[in-house]
XYZ file of C-alpha atoms in Angstrom:
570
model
C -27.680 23.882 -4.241
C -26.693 27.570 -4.820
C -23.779 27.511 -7.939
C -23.377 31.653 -7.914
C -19.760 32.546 -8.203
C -18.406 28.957 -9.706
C -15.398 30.574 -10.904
C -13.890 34.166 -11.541
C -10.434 35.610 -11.063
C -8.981 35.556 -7.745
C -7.158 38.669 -8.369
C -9.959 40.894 -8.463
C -12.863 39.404 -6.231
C -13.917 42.299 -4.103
C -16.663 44.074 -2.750
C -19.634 42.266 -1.263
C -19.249 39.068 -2.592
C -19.238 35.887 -0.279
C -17.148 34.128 -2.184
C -14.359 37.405 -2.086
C -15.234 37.837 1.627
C -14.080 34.357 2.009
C -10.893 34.341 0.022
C -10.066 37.449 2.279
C -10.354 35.993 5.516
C -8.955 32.347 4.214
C -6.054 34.217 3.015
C -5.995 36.179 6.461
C -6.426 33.633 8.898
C -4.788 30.617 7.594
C -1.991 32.040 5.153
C -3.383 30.042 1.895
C -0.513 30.497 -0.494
C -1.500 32.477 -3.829
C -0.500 29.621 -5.910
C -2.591 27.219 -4.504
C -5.720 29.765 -4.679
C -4.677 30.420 -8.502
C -4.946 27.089 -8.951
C -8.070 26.215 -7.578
C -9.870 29.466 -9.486
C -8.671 27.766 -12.729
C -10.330 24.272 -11.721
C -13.084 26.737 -10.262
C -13.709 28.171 -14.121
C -13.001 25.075 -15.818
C -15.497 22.666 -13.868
C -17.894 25.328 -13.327
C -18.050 24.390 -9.382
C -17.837 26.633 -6.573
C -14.409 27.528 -5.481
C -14.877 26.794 -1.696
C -15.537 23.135 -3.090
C -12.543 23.007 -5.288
C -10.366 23.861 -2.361
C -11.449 20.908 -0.385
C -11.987 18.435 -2.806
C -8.236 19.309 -4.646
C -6.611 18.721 -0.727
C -5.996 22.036 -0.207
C -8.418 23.252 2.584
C -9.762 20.787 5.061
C -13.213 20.871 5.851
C -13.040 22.206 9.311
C -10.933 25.281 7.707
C -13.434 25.631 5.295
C -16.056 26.055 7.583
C -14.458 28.068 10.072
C -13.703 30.382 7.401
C -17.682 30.201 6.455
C -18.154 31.018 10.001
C -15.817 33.623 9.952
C -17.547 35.721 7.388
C -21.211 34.576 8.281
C -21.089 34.790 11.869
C -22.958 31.258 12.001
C -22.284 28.630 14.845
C -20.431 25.678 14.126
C -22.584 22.741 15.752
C -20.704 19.559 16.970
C -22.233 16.281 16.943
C -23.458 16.299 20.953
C -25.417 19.022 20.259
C -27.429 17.402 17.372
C -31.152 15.585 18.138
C -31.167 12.667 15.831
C -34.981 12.021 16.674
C -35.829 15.750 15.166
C -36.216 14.732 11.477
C -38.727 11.888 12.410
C -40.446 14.301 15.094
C -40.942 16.983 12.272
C -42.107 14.585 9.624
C -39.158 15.391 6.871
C -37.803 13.148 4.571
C -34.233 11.855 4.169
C -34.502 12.262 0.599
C -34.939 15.917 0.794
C -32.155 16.265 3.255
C -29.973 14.668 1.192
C -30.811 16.952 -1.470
C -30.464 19.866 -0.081
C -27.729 19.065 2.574
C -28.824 20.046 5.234
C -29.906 18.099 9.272
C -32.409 19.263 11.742
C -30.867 19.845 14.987
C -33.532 20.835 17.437
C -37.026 20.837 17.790
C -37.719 24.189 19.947
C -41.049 25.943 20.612
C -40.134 29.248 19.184
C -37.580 27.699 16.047
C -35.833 25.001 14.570
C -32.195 24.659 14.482
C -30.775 23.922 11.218
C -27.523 22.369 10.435
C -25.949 23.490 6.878
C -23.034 22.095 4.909
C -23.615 25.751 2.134
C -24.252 28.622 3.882
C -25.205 30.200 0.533
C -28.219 28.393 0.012
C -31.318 29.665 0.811
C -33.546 27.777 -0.397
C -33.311 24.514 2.426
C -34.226 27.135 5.373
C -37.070 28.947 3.559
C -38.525 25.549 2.500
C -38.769 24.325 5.864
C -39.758 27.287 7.286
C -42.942 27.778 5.074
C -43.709 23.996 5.883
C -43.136 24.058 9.653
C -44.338 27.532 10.180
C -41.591 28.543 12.340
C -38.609 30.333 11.962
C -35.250 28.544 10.968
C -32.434 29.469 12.374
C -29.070 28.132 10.429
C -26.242 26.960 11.996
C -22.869 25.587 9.747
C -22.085 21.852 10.047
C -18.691 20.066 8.655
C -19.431 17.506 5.636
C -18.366 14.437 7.299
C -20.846 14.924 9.920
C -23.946 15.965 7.569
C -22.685 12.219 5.787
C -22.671 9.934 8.654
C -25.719 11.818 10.005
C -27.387 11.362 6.263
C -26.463 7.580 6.088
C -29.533 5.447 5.448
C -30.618 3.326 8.416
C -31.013 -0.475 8.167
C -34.227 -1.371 5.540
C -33.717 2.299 3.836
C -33.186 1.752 0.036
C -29.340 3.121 -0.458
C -28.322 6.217 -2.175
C -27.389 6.966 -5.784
C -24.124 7.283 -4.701
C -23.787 4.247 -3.028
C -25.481 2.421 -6.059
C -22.703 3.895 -8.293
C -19.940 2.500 -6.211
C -22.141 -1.191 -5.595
C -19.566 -4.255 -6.413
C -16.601 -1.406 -7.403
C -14.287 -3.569 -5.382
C -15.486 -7.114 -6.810
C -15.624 -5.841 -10.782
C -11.985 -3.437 -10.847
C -10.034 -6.246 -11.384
C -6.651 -4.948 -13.052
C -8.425 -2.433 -14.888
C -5.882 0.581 -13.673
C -7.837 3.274 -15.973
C -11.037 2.634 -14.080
C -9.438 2.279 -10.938
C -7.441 5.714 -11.325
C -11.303 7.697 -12.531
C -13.005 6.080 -9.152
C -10.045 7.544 -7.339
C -10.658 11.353 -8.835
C -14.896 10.894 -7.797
C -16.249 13.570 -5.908
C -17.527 11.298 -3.589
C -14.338 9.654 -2.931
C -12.125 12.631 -2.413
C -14.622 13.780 -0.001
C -14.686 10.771 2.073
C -10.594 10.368 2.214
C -10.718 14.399 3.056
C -13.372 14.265 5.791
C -11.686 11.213 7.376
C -8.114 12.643 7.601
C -10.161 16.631 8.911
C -11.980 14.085 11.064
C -8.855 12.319 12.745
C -7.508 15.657 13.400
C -10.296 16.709 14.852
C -10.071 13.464 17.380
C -6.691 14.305 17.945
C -5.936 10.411 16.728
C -2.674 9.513 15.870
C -3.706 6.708 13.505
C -5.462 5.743 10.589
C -6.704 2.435 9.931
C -8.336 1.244 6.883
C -8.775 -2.333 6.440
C -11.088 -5.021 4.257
C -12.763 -7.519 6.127
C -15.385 -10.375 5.030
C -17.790 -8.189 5.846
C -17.082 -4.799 4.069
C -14.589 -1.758 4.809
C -13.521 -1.087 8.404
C -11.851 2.337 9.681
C -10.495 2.785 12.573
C -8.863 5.918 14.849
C -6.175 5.105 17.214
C -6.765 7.982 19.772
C -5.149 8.009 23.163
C -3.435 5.133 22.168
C -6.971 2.754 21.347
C -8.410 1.816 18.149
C -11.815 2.923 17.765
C -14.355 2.080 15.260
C -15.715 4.997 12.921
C -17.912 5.319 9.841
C -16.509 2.774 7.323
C -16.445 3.971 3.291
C -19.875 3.722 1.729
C -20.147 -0.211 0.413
C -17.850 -0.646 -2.640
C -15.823 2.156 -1.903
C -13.029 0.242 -0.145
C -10.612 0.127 -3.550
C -10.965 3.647 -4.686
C -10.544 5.119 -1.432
C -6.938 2.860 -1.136
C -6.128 4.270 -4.177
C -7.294 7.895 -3.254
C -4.523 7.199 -0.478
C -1.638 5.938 -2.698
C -2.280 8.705 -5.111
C -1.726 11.490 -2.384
C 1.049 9.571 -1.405
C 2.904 8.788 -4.607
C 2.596 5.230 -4.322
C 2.135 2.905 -7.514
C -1.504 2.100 -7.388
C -1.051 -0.767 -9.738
C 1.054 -2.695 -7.152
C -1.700 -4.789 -4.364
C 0.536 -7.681 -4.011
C 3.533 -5.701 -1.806
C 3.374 -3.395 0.874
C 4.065 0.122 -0.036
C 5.576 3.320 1.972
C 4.892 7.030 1.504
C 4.445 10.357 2.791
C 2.116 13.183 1.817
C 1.472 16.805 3.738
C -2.006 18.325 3.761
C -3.155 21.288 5.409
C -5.659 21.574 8.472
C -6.522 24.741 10.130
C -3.584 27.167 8.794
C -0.742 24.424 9.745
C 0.756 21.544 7.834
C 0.612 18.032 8.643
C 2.814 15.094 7.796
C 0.948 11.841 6.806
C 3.035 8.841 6.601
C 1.365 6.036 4.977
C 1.838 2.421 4.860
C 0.237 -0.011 2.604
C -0.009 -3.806 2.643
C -1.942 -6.866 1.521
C -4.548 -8.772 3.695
C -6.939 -11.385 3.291
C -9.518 -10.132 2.195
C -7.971 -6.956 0.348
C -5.777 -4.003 0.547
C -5.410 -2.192 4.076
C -3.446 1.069 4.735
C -2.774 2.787 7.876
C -2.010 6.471 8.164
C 0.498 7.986 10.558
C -0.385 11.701 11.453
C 2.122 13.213 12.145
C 0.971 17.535 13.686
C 4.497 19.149 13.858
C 2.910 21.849 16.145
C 1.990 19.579 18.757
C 5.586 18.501 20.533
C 5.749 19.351 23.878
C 8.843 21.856 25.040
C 8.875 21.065 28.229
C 9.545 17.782 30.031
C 6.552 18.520 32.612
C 4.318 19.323 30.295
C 4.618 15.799 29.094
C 3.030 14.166 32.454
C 6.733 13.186 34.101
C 6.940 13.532 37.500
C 9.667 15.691 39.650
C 10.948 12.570 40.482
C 11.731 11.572 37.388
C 12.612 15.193 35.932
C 15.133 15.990 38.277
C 17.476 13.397 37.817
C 16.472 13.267 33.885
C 17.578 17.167 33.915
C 21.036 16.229 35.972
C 22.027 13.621 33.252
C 21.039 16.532 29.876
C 23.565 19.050 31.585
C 26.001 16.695 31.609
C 28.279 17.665 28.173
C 29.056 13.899 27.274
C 27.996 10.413 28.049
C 24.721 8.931 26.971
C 21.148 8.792 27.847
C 18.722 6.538 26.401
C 15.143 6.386 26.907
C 13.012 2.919 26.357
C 9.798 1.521 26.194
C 7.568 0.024 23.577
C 6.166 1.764 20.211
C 3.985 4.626 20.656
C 5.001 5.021 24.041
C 6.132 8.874 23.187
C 10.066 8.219 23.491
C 10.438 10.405 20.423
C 8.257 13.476 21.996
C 10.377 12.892 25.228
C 13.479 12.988 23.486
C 11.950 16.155 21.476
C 11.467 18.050 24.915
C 14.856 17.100 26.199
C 16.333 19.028 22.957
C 14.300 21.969 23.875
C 15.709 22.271 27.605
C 19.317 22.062 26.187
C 19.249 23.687 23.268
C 21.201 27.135 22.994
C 23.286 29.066 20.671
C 26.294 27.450 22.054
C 25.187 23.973 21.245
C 25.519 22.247 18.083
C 22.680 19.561 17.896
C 22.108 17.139 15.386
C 19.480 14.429 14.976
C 19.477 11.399 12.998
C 15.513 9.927 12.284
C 13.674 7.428 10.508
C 11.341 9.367 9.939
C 11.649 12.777 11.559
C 8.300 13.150 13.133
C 8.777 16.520 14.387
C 10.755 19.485 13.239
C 12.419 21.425 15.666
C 13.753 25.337 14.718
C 17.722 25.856 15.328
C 18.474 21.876 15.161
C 19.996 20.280 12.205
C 17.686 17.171 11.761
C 18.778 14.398 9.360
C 16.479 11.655 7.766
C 17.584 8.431 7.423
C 17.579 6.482 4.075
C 18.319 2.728 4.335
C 17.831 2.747 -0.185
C 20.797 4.250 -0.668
C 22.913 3.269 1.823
C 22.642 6.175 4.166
C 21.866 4.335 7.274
C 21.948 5.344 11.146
C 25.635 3.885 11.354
C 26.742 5.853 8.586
C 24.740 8.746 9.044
C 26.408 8.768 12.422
C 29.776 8.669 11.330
C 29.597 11.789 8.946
C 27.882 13.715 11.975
C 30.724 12.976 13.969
C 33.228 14.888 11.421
C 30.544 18.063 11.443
C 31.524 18.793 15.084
C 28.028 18.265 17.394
C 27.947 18.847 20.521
C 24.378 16.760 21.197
C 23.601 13.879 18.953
C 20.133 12.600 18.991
C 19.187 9.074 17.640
C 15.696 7.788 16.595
C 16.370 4.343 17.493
C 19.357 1.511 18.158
C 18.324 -1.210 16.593
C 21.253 -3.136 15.401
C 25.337 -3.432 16.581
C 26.909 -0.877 14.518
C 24.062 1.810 15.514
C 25.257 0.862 19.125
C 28.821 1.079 19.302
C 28.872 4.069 16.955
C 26.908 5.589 19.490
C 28.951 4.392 22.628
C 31.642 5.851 20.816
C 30.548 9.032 20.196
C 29.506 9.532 23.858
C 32.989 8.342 25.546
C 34.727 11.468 22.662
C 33.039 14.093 23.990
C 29.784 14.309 22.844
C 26.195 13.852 24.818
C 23.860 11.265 23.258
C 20.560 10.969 23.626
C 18.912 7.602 21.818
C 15.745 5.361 22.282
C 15.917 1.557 22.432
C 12.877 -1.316 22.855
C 13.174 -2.544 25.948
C 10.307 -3.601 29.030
C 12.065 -1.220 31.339
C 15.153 1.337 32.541
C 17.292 -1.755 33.559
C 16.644 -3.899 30.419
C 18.696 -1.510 27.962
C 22.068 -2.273 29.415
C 21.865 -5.804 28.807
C 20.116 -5.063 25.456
C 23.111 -2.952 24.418
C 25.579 -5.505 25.559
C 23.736 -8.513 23.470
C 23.729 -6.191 20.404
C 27.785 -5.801 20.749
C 28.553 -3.072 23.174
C 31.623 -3.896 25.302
C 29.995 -3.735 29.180
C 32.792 -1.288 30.345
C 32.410 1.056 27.488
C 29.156 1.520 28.106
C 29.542 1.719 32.089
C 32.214 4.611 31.074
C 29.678 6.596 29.258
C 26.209 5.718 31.203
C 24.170 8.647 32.168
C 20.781 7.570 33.150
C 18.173 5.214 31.432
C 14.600 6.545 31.122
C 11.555 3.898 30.766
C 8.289 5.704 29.842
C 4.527 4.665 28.924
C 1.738 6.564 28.018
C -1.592 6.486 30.151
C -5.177 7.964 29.346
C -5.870 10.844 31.191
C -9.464 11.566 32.936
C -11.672 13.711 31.288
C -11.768 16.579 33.383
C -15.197 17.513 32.326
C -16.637 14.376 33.599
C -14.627 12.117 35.558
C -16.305 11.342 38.885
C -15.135 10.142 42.130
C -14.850 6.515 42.621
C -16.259 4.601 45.458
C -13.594 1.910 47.120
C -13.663 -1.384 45.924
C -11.937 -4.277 47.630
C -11.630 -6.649 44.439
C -9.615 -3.787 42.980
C -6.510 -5.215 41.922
C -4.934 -1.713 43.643
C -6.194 -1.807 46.196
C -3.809 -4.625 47.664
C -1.700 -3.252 51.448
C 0.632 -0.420 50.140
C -1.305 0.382 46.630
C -4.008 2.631 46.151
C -7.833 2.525 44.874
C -9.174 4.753 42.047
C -9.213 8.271 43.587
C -11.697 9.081 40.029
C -13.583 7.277 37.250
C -14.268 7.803 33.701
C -18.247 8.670 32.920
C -17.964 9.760 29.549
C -19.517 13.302 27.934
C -19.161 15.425 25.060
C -15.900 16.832 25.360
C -14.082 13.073 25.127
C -17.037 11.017 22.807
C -18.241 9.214 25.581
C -15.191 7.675 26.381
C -14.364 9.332 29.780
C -10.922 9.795 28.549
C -9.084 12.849 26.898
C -5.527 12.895 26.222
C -2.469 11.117 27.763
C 0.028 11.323 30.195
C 3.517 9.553 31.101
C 4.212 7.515 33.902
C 8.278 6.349 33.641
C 11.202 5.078 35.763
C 14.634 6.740 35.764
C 18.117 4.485 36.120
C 20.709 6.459 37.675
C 24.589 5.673 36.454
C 25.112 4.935 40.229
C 28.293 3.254 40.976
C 26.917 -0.387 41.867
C 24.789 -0.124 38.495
C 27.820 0.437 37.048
C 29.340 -2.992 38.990
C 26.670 -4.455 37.991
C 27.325 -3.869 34.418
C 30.738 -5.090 34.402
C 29.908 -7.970 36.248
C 27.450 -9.023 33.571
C 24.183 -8.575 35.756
C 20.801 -9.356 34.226
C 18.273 -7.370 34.334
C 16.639 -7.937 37.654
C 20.085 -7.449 39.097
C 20.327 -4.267 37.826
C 16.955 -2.966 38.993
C 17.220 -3.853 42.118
C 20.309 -2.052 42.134
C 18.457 0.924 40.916
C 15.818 0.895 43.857
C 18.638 1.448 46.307
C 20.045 4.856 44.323
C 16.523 6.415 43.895
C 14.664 4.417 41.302
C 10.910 4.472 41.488
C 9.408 1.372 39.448
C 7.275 2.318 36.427
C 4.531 1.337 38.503
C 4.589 3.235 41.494
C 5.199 6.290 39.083
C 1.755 4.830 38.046
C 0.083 4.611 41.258
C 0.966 8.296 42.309
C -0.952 9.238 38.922
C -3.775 7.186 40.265
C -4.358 8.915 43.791
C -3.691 11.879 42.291
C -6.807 11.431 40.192
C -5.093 11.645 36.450
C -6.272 8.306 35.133
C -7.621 4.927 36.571
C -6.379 1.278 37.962
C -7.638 -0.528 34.581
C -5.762 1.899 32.619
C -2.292 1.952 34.623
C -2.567 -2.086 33.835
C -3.416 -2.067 30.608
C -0.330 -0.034 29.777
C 2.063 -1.417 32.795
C 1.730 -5.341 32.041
C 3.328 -6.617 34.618
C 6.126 -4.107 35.168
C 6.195 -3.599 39.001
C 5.017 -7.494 39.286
């Protein structure tokens, strides 16, 4: 590998060196602050490794920044993993050996060149060797680490790597030897891996992370469009250290396995910053964590934006101009009632308005609204963080969740003095939160008093536009019953959504209107049947039919509408 410029003063690297070229445009197109790059010249000069490296490897450039900048100031292609021809390095006779050496993956076998994927654009050495053994000309293209690794991994019968040797039985011999432990967590090659799975999830858009031991070995997962997928698991005995990796980043106590552990860390991907909240605990068969990515960037400001449809907006909008009373918005976790309650903020907020938000955690952060985290540790919980808003006069109080009696009626109250409440509860549907409220503590004609409008949402897998096809009719379709409606499209799968003929999501939801009878209802201590029915005859559309509109309009499929639905609409 080419090792010019391993380290040199950041201050003065000009002229028509690489390495300066890159700083430049890093510092140009994704803001790097100048205490991050001091830094990571003085590991640069100390460790006698290339500063690019340093930056990823110390957390503070991901690897798709990195080479974007390398692209940037090359004016090399990226190249994704669709456009790569595994059967190349067997059709040109090349050893995995030597790829791994130099880093670097045949893409494409082509009459007049061969495409060549390269994790240093520096070296030259890789494209001149191949070129004087092919006898054609190679023509480079860049290619993000975690890709050149899973596309370097050994296939079944191939002896393993040295680094795989190094980390053979790491997670049977560490015992409670903490020193070792803490060293495996500071490898190279574990850094890399934790760094090129977080740039990776990104990448996916997955929301996320899931790391687990099994009998079998390591497991990671994505969670993208709301399904766990399987990905490239750690290299064998890797498992521990890369746990550890995690906790470290997080400021967790890696010398506690027996309890579950919470934490947060922020890295940076592509110029912006992104919250990770991570969650620890003990399995079976050894430690698991899951990562929470959290992309502050990525909220939604407009309620149609989100998927919902006019339907559902319009009332939705009549119940946010209201100036008290309370809305709440339901449905399971991961359902988006956060990102929904998000939007709403955005089409009220004004410089008139005094908005607060109470969160565990805050997910999002939102210019021009006071946002408050919660901190059950000390005491500062969402009943009492509620009560001190009240005495900072709000205008719109937002609340991450009701989950318990005081959180209710602090909340009732608040909405019946004045002030507009927006809040999300776990219910099945729109007319299962008044009941809910009541069985937590809330008097029935408090909250008939204050009612607004009740918002039940899920989250559906959108088509891949790119792909989707039309669908023929079929009359086993579950649909396809008098009244419903067959699959207008399919998913195929392509390179724009990995194969899975699905990118992105959208919401299908039900609104409750604070109609008089729903009110009746209410007071007369109605279930929750009752109450729906109630809500059919003042305009409610059920969750499903939402659903079913989505369906003949071509936005996602049957199978997917169920899988989400369960039997809502029955």
């Amino acid at each position: 590998m080419n090792q010019q410029a391993v380290g040199f003063d950041v201050s003065v690297a000009s002229g028509d060196d690489p390495i300066a070229r890159f700083l430049t445009t890093l510092r140009a197109r994704y803001q790097l602050a100048e205490p991050a790059l001091d830094r990571a010249a003085r590991v640069a000069a100390e460790s006698h490794v290339r500063i690019d490296r340093v930056l990823h490897h110390l957390g503070l450039a991901g690897e798709d920044t990195i080479v974007d900048t390398w692209s940037a100031v090359t004016g090399l292609a990226i190249v994704g993993d669709g456009e790569i021809d595994r059967d190349t390095v067997e059709h040109l006779g090349i050893s995995r050996s030597f790829l791994a050496h130099t880093r670097c993956f045949p893409c494409s076998n082509e009459p007049d060149r061969i495409r060549l994927a390269v994790e240093d654009p520096l070296d030259a050495f890789a494209p001149a060797a191949l070129a004087a053994k092919l006898g054609r000309p190679v023509e480079r293209v860049l290619i993000r680490t975690s890709l050149l690794e899973a596309l370097l991994q050994p296939s079944d019968g191939q002896a393993p790597t040295d680094g795989q040797r190094n980390f053979a039985a790491t997670d049977e011999g560490i015992g409670h030897d903490l020193d070792r432990l803490r060293d495996l967590a500071s490898d190279e090659p574990v850094i890399r891996f934790v760094n090129a799975m977080i740039d990776r999830a990104v990448d996916l858009r997955a929301s996320d992370i899931h790391v687990t031991r099994t009998s079998h070995g390591s497991r990671l997962r994505y969670r993208i469009d709301g399904v766990l997928r399987d990905m490239e698991p750690p290299p064998a005995g890797m498992h521990a250290a890369v746990i550890s990796r995690v906790k470290i980043m997080s400021g967790l106590d890696i010398a506690e396995r027996r309890l579950p552990q919470d934490g947060r860390t922020r890295v940076s991907f592509r110029g912006r910053e992104l919250d990770l909240r991570v969650a620890t605990m003990p399995h079976a068969h050894g430690e698991g964590v899951v990562l929470r990515l959290l992309d502050r960037t990525a909220v939604p400001l407009d309620l149609r934006t989100l998927g919902l449809s006019p339907h559902v907006v319009t009332p939705l909008s009549a119940a946010l101009e209201r100036p008290n009373g309370i809305v709440l918005v339901t449905g399971p976790t991961g359902s988006g009632k956060s990102t929904t309650l998000y939007a709403a903020l955005r089409t009220i907020q004004g410089p008139s308005k005094n908005i607060v938000t109470v969160e565990d955690p805050i997910e999002h952060y939102l210019d021009g609204i006071s946002q408050i985290q919660v901190s059950r540790q000390i005491g500062f919980d969402f009943a009492n963080v509620l009560r001190a808003i009240l005495r900072q006069d709000p205008d719109v109080i937002m609340i991450g969740e009701i989950r318990d009696r005081e959180t209710a009626i602090v909340a009732v109250q608040a909405a019946l003095t004045g002030h507009l409440v927006l809040a999300t509860v776990h219910t099945n549907s729109a007319a299962g939160a008044l009941p809910r409220l009541v069985d937590m503590g809330v008097e029935p004609f408090l909250l008939a008093s204050c009612l607004r409008g009740v918002l039940s949402q899920r989250l559906v897998r959108t088509l891949c536009p790119q792909c989707r096809q039309p669908a023929a009719f079929r009359a086993d379709d579950p649909m396809a019953a008098p009244g419903s409606i067959a699959d207008a499209f399919e998913a195929r799968g392509c390179a724009h959504c990995a194969q899975t003929g699905f990118k992105g999501r959208s919401a299908i939801a039900e609104f409750l209107p604070a109609a008089d009878e729903i009110r009746d209802a209410l007071l007369r201590g109605a279930d929750a049947a009752t109450i729906d029915a109630a809500g059919r005859r003042h305009g409610l559309i059920p969750l499903i039919e939402d659903g079913r509109d989505k369906v003949r309009e071509g936005v996602t499929t049957t199978a997917e509408l169920l899988r989400v639905s369960g039997d809502d609409g029955g």
